[in-house]
Amino acid sequence: MIDFVYYNPTRIVFRKKSVEKTGTLVKEYGKKVLLHYGGGSIKKNGVYDAVVKSLKDSGIEFVELGGVVPNPRLSLVNEGIKICRDNGVDFILAVGGGSVIDSAKAIAAGVGCENIWEYFIDGSKPINSALPLGVVLTIPAAGSESSPSSVITNEDGKYKRAIHGELIIPKFAVMNPEVTYTMPLKEIANGCSDIIAHLMERYFTNVQNVDLTDRLIEANMRTILYYGPMAMKEPENYDVRAEIMWGGTIAHNNLLNTGRVGDWASHEIEHELSAEYDIAHGAGLAIIFPAWMKYVCNVNPDKFIQFAERVFDVSLSYDNKDRIINEMIGRLENWYKSMGLPTRLSDLNIDDIKLREMAEKCVEARGTVGQFKKLDADDIYNIYKLAL
């Protein structure tokens, strides 16, 4: 285990009827709020009305910016920055899932700088100021409700990049599993895939003696693998939705990063895929992760074997390591398929025309991605080919 500092200030309000208390939470931090949300589903399921009433009851002024889409866009971020500056906004409330929260974080960080995209391009550039923000979570998936990260897509050039910083960790996250009952099945599947990916990115490390966090990750993995299919069958089962919602938060609040170095190559490789083809992030991860596993497993096969036994119950009586690992990958792919997710690029009618271009863009200005095995453009191209 390596040395670490862990900090996460997000207040989690996890209960029924929690949305109605949003205004009280906001009042601790601001008086003029940007209410940020997506395509309108919150206006159909009653969440928007509940939030607006709560803000009004607390005497909080607000301006609105909707229209966030999956793979949130820089153009809307810039619009939000202008709205905040023009209206004297001092707090941002994100009502939605990871895309809305990431967009809100980028706006929060962008109000105090000249060009927020420069921070996405140069990941080493520190975020020194940001408006405070809070979250009403409606889609359990990205874990952005208590993470220090934001991922945004720049339509100009189709670049998808991230920023990181303690100042963009939300002050609070309102979480009521009941508001997820109306999620389409496809969103449930994509969300569970995203949670699984966040766990695997952390799990596959070359750092030794991290058994506690290994076992915490394994427990969360098994929880999502079990409850994900149940959520598809029982969309209004509160206990099932609660397990997934809390699992998504724990998967990405950096508690499971402690003492170890995660990989994150699969996320970077998938970002090029969803930037180019505008596919759902969770669907892209279901395609990329098995291919990444096949490509890098020989770097540290014992880690993969441990994962196979503890998470997927693969018997160690198989006659060789390769068979154990391949069996695990097959079981992971079968779980994705059971959730209606793609496992090959061809499942989404994506061919090999853009693979080399995406591989080159992935390492542009950074040379390699990943920590478990550092991958250059040729490696990434080969992973894309395995995913065909």
Coordinates of C-alpha atoms in Angstrom, one line a residue:
M1 CA 0.0 0.0 0.0
I2 CA 1.3 3.5 -0.9
D3 CA 0.9 6.7 1.1
F4 CA -2.3 8.7 0.5
V5 CA -4.3 11.7 1.5
Y6 CA -8.1 11.2 1.3
Y7 CA -10.6 14.1 1.3
N8 CA -14.2 14.1 0.4
P9 CA -16.5 16.8 1.9
T10 CA -19.7 15.9 0.1
R11 CA -22.7 15.6 2.5
I12 CA -24.8 12.7 1.4
V13 CA -28.6 13.0 2.0
F14 CA -29.8 9.6 1.2
R15 CA -33.5 9.1 2.0
K16 CA -37.1 9.2 0.8
K17 CA -38.6 12.7 0.4
S18 CA -35.1 14.2 0.3
V19 CA -35.6 16.2 -2.9
E20 CA -38.1 18.4 -1.0
K21 CA -35.3 19.5 1.3
T22 CA -33.0 20.8 -1.4
G23 CA -33.7 24.5 -0.8
T24 CA -32.6 24.2 2.8
L25 CA -29.3 22.7 1.8
V26 CA -28.7 25.3 -1.0
K27 CA -29.4 28.1 1.4
E28 CA -26.2 27.3 3.4
Y29 CA -24.1 28.2 0.3
G30 CA -25.8 30.7 -2.0
K31 CA -28.6 33.1 -2.7
K32 CA -28.6 33.2 -6.5
V33 CA -28.6 29.7 -8.1
L34 CA -28.1 28.3 -11.6
L35 CA -30.5 25.4 -11.9
H36 CA -28.8 23.0 -14.4
Y37 CA -30.5 20.0 -15.9
G38 CA -30.9 17.8 -19.0
G39 CA -33.5 17.0 -21.6
G40 CA -36.6 17.4 -19.6
S41 CA -37.2 14.0 -17.9
I42 CA -37.2 15.7 -14.5
K43 CA -40.2 17.7 -15.6
K44 CA -42.1 14.5 -16.4
N45 CA -41.3 12.6 -13.1
G46 CA -42.0 15.5 -10.7
V47 CA -38.4 16.1 -9.6
Y48 CA -38.2 19.5 -11.3
D49 CA -41.4 20.7 -9.6
A50 CA -40.2 19.5 -6.2
V51 CA -36.9 21.2 -6.6
V52 CA -38.3 24.5 -7.8
K53 CA -40.9 24.6 -4.9
S54 CA -38.1 23.9 -2.4
L55 CA -36.0 26.7 -3.8
K56 CA -38.9 29.1 -3.7
D57 CA -39.9 28.1 -0.2
S58 CA -36.4 28.8 0.9
G59 CA -36.4 32.2 -0.7
I60 CA -33.7 31.4 -3.2
E61 CA -33.5 33.1 -6.6
F62 CA -32.6 31.0 -9.5
V63 CA -32.0 31.0 -13.3
E64 CA -32.2 27.9 -15.4
L65 CA -30.1 26.2 -18.0
G66 CA -31.4 22.9 -19.4
G67 CA -30.4 21.0 -22.4
V68 CA -27.5 18.8 -21.1
V69 CA -27.1 15.7 -23.3
P70 CA -25.0 12.5 -22.7
N71 CA -21.4 13.3 -23.4
P72 CA -22.0 16.9 -22.2
R73 CA -20.9 19.6 -24.6
L74 CA -18.4 22.5 -24.1
S75 CA -20.7 24.9 -26.0
L76 CA -23.4 24.5 -23.2
V77 CA -20.7 24.8 -20.5
N78 CA -19.7 28.2 -22.1
E79 CA -23.3 29.3 -22.2
G80 CA -23.7 28.4 -18.5
I81 CA -20.5 30.3 -17.6
K82 CA -22.0 33.4 -19.3
I83 CA -25.3 33.1 -17.5
C84 CA -23.5 32.8 -14.2
R85 CA -21.4 35.9 -14.8
D86 CA -24.3 38.0 -16.2
N87 CA -26.7 37.1 -13.3
G88 CA -24.3 37.1 -10.3
V89 CA -24.9 33.4 -9.7
D90 CA -23.1 32.2 -6.5
F91 CA -24.2 28.5 -6.5
I92 CA -24.9 25.8 -9.1
L93 CA -27.5 23.1 -8.5
A94 CA -27.2 20.1 -10.8
V95 CA -30.4 18.0 -11.1
G96 CA -29.7 14.9 -13.1
G97 CA -27.0 12.2 -13.7
G98 CA -23.4 12.3 -14.4
S99 CA -23.6 14.4 -17.6
V100 CA -25.5 17.2 -15.9
I101 CA -23.2 17.1 -12.8
D102 CA -20.0 17.1 -15.0
S103 CA -21.4 20.1 -17.0
A104 CA -22.2 21.9 -13.8
K105 CA -18.7 21.3 -12.5
A106 CA -17.2 22.7 -15.7
I107 CA -19.4 25.8 -15.4
A108 CA -18.4 26.2 -11.8
A109 CA -14.7 26.1 -12.6
G110 CA -15.1 28.2 -15.7
V111 CA -16.7 31.2 -14.1
G112 CA -13.3 32.3 -12.7
C113 CA -11.1 31.6 -15.6
E114 CA -10.7 32.9 -19.2
N115 CA -10.9 29.6 -21.1
I116 CA -12.1 26.5 -19.2
W117 CA -11.1 24.2 -22.1
E118 CA -7.5 24.9 -21.5
Y119 CA -7.8 23.1 -18.2
F120 CA -9.3 20.1 -19.9
I121 CA -6.4 20.0 -22.4
D122 CA -3.7 20.5 -19.8
G123 CA -4.6 18.1 -17.0
S124 CA -1.8 19.4 -14.8
K125 CA -3.2 22.9 -14.7
P126 CA -4.7 23.4 -11.2
I127 CA -8.2 24.6 -10.6
N128 CA -7.8 27.5 -8.2
S129 CA -11.4 28.8 -8.0
A130 CA -14.9 27.5 -8.6
L131 CA -18.4 28.3 -7.6
P132 CA -19.8 25.8 -5.0
L133 CA -22.3 23.3 -6.3
G134 CA -24.7 20.7 -5.1
V135 CA -26.5 17.8 -6.7
V136 CA -30.0 16.2 -6.8
L137 CA -29.1 12.8 -8.3
T138 CA -31.6 11.2 -10.7
I139 CA -29.4 8.6 -12.5
P140 CA -27.0 6.4 -10.5
A141 CA -24.0 5.7 -12.7
A142 CA -21.1 8.1 -13.0
G143 CA -20.5 8.8 -9.3
S144 CA -19.9 12.4 -10.1
E145 CA -22.1 13.4 -7.2
S146 CA -19.1 13.2 -4.9
S147 CA -16.1 12.9 -7.2
P148 CA -13.5 15.6 -8.0
S149 CA -13.8 15.0 -11.7
S150 CA -15.6 16.4 -14.8
V151 CA -15.6 15.0 -18.3
I152 CA -16.7 17.3 -21.2
T153 CA -16.8 16.9 -25.0
N154 CA -15.6 19.7 -27.3
E155 CA -17.6 19.5 -30.5
D156 CA -14.7 21.2 -32.3
G157 CA -12.5 18.3 -33.1
K158 CA -14.5 15.8 -31.1
Y159 CA -12.3 15.8 -28.1
K160 CA -13.5 14.3 -24.8
R161 CA -11.3 15.3 -21.8
A162 CA -11.4 15.6 -18.0
I163 CA -10.5 18.0 -15.3
H164 CA -9.9 17.1 -11.6
G165 CA -9.8 19.2 -8.5
E166 CA -11.1 19.3 -4.9
L167 CA -12.9 22.6 -5.5
I168 CA -15.4 20.9 -7.9
I169 CA -16.4 18.2 -5.4
P170 CA -20.1 18.9 -4.7
K171 CA -21.0 20.3 -1.3
F172 CA -24.0 17.9 -1.0
A173 CA -25.8 15.2 -2.9
V174 CA -29.5 14.6 -2.5
M175 CA -30.2 10.9 -3.2
N176 CA -33.6 9.3 -3.2
P177 CA -33.7 6.0 -5.1
E178 CA -37.5 6.5 -5.8
V179 CA -36.6 9.2 -8.4
T180 CA -34.9 6.5 -10.5
Y181 CA -38.0 4.4 -11.0
T182 CA -38.8 6.0 -14.3
M183 CA -35.3 5.5 -15.8
P184 CA -35.4 3.6 -19.2
L185 CA -34.0 0.1 -19.0
K186 CA -31.1 1.2 -21.3
E187 CA -30.1 3.9 -18.8
I188 CA -30.1 1.3 -16.0
A189 CA -27.8 -0.9 -18.0
N190 CA -25.5 1.9 -19.1
G191 CA -25.3 3.1 -15.5
C192 CA -24.4 -0.2 -14.0
S193 CA -21.8 -0.7 -16.7
D194 CA -20.3 2.7 -15.7
I195 CA -20.2 1.7 -12.0
I196 CA -18.6 -1.7 -12.8
A197 CA -15.9 0.1 -14.9
H198 CA -15.1 2.6 -12.1
L199 CA -14.5 -0.4 -9.9
M200 CA -12.3 -2.3 -12.4
E201 CA -10.2 0.8 -13.2
R202 CA -9.3 0.9 -9.5
Y203 CA -8.9 -2.8 -9.0
F204 CA -6.3 -3.5 -11.7
T205 CA -3.2 -2.1 -10.0
N206 CA 0.3 -3.3 -9.7
V207 CA 0.6 -1.9 -6.2
Q208 CA 1.0 -4.7 -3.7
N209 CA -0.6 -5.2 -0.2
V210 CA -4.0 -3.5 -0.9
D211 CA -6.2 -6.4 0.2
L212 CA -8.7 -4.2 2.1
T213 CA -9.5 -2.0 -0.8
D214 CA -9.4 -5.1 -3.1
R215 CA -12.1 -6.7 -1.0
L216 CA -14.2 -3.5 -0.8
I217 CA -14.1 -3.2 -4.6
E218 CA -14.9 -6.9 -5.0
A219 CA -17.9 -6.5 -2.7
N220 CA -19.2 -3.5 -4.6
M221 CA -18.7 -5.3 -7.9
R222 CA -20.6 -8.4 -6.7
T223 CA -23.4 -6.0 -5.5
I224 CA -23.8 -4.4 -8.9
L225 CA -23.5 -7.6 -10.8
Y226 CA -26.3 -9.1 -8.6
Y227 CA -28.7 -6.1 -8.4
G228 CA -28.2 -4.7 -11.9
P229 CA -30.3 -7.4 -13.6
M230 CA -32.8 -7.2 -10.7
A231 CA -33.3 -3.5 -11.4
M232 CA -34.2 -4.4 -15.0
K233 CA -36.9 -6.8 -13.8
E234 CA -38.2 -4.8 -10.8
P235 CA -38.0 -1.2 -11.8
E236 CA -39.8 0.1 -8.7
N237 CA -38.0 -2.0 -6.0
Y238 CA -36.7 0.6 -3.6
D239 CA -34.2 -1.7 -2.0
V240 CA -32.7 -2.8 -5.3
R241 CA -32.4 0.8 -6.5
A242 CA -30.9 1.9 -3.2
E243 CA -28.1 -0.7 -3.5
I244 CA -27.2 0.5 -7.0
M245 CA -27.4 4.2 -6.2
W246 CA -25.1 3.9 -3.1
G247 CA -22.8 1.5 -5.0
G248 CA -22.4 4.0 -7.7
T249 CA -21.4 6.7 -5.2
I250 CA -18.9 4.5 -3.3
A251 CA -17.4 3.3 -6.6
H252 CA -16.2 6.8 -7.6
N253 CA -15.8 9.0 -4.4
N254 CA -12.1 7.9 -4.3
L255 CA -12.4 5.9 -1.1
L256 CA -11.5 2.8 -3.1
N257 CA -8.5 4.6 -4.6
T258 CA -6.7 4.9 -1.3
G259 CA -3.3 3.3 -1.1
R260 CA -3.3 2.2 -4.7
V261 CA -2.8 3.5 -8.3
G262 CA -5.7 2.8 -10.7
D263 CA -5.4 2.2 -14.4
W264 CA -8.0 4.4 -16.3
A265 CA -6.8 3.4 -19.8
S266 CA -10.2 1.9 -20.7
H267 CA -11.9 5.2 -19.8
E268 CA -9.5 7.2 -22.0
I269 CA -9.9 4.7 -24.8
E270 CA -13.6 4.8 -24.5
H271 CA -13.7 8.6 -24.4
E272 CA -12.4 8.7 -28.0
L273 CA -15.1 6.2 -29.0
S274 CA -18.0 8.2 -27.5
A275 CA -16.6 11.5 -28.7
E276 CA -16.4 10.2 -32.2
Y277 CA -19.7 8.3 -32.4
D278 CA -21.7 9.9 -29.5
I279 CA -22.6 6.5 -28.0
A280 CA -23.4 6.1 -24.3
H281 CA -20.4 5.9 -22.1
G282 CA -21.6 2.8 -20.3
A283 CA -22.1 1.0 -23.7
G284 CA -18.7 2.0 -24.8
L285 CA -17.1 0.7 -21.6
A286 CA -18.8 -2.7 -22.1
I287 CA -17.1 -2.9 -25.4
I288 CA -13.6 -1.7 -24.4
F289 CA -13.1 -3.3 -21.1
P290 CA -13.1 -7.0 -22.2
A291 CA -10.7 -6.1 -25.1
W292 CA -8.4 -4.2 -22.7
M293 CA -8.4 -7.3 -20.4
K294 CA -7.4 -9.6 -23.2
Y295 CA -4.6 -7.3 -24.2
V296 CA -3.0 -6.6 -20.8
C297 CA -3.8 -9.6 -18.7
N298 CA -0.3 -11.1 -19.1
V299 CA 1.2 -8.1 -17.3
N300 CA 0.0 -9.4 -14.0
P301 CA -2.0 -12.5 -14.5
D302 CA -2.3 -13.2 -10.7
K303 CA -4.4 -10.1 -10.3
F304 CA -6.8 -11.2 -12.9
I305 CA -7.0 -14.7 -11.4
Q306 CA -7.8 -13.2 -8.0
F307 CA -10.5 -11.1 -9.6
A308 CA -11.8 -14.2 -11.5
E309 CA -12.1 -16.2 -8.3
R310 CA -13.4 -13.6 -5.9
V311 CA -15.8 -11.7 -8.2
F312 CA -17.0 -14.2 -10.8
D313 CA -16.5 -17.5 -8.8
V314 CA -14.3 -19.0 -11.5
S315 CA -12.9 -22.3 -10.2
L316 CA -9.1 -22.4 -9.8
S317 CA -9.2 -26.0 -10.7
Y318 CA -8.9 -25.0 -14.4
D319 CA -5.7 -26.4 -15.8
N320 CA -3.9 -23.1 -16.6
K321 CA -4.0 -19.4 -15.9
D322 CA -5.1 -18.4 -19.4
R323 CA -8.2 -20.6 -19.1
I324 CA -9.2 -19.0 -15.8
I325 CA -8.8 -15.5 -17.1
N326 CA -10.6 -16.2 -20.4
E327 CA -13.5 -17.8 -18.4
M328 CA -13.7 -14.6 -16.3
I329 CA -13.8 -12.4 -19.3
G330 CA -16.4 -14.6 -20.9
R331 CA -18.6 -14.3 -17.8
L332 CA -18.2 -10.5 -17.7
E333 CA -19.2 -10.3 -21.4
N334 CA -22.2 -12.5 -20.7
W335 CA -23.3 -10.2 -17.9
Y336 CA -23.1 -7.2 -20.2
K337 CA -25.2 -9.1 -22.8
S338 CA -27.8 -10.0 -20.1
M339 CA -28.2 -6.3 -19.5
G340 CA -28.7 -5.7 -23.2
L341 CA -25.3 -4.0 -23.6
P342 CA -23.0 -4.4 -26.7
T343 CA -19.7 -6.2 -26.3
R344 CA -18.3 -5.5 -29.8
L345 CA -18.0 -2.4 -31.9
S346 CA -19.8 -4.3 -34.6
D347 CA -22.8 -4.5 -32.3
L348 CA -23.2 -0.8 -32.9
N349 CA -22.3 -0.9 -36.6
I350 CA -18.9 0.7 -35.9
D351 CA -16.2 -0.4 -38.4
D352 CA -12.4 0.0 -38.5
I353 CA -12.3 3.2 -40.5
K354 CA -11.6 5.5 -37.5
L355 CA -9.7 3.2 -35.2
R356 CA -6.2 4.5 -36.0
E357 CA -7.3 8.1 -35.8
M358 CA -8.9 7.5 -32.4
A359 CA -5.8 5.8 -31.1
E360 CA -3.6 8.7 -32.1
K361 CA -6.0 11.2 -30.6
C362 CA -6.1 9.3 -27.4
V363 CA -2.4 9.8 -26.7
E364 CA -2.2 13.2 -28.2
A365 CA -0.1 15.5 -26.0
R366 CA 0.3 12.8 -23.3
G367 CA 2.2 10.0 -25.1
T368 CA 0.6 7.0 -23.2
V369 CA -2.4 6.2 -21.2
G370 CA -2.9 3.8 -18.3
Q371 CA -0.9 2.6 -15.3
F372 CA -1.4 -1.2 -15.2
K373 CA 0.3 -1.2 -18.6
K374 CA 1.3 2.1 -20.3
L375 CA -0.3 2.0 -23.7
D376 CA 0.8 4.0 -26.8
A377 CA -1.1 4.5 -30.0
D378 CA -0.2 1.1 -31.4
D379 CA -1.4 -0.6 -28.2
I380 CA -4.7 1.3 -28.3
Y381 CA -5.2 0.5 -32.0
N382 CA -4.8 -3.2 -31.2
I383 CA -7.3 -3.0 -28.4
Y384 CA -9.8 -1.3 -30.7
K385 CA -9.2 -4.2 -33.2
L386 CA -9.8 -6.7 -30.5
A387 CA -13.1 -5.0 -29.8
L388 CA -14.3 -5.3 -33.4

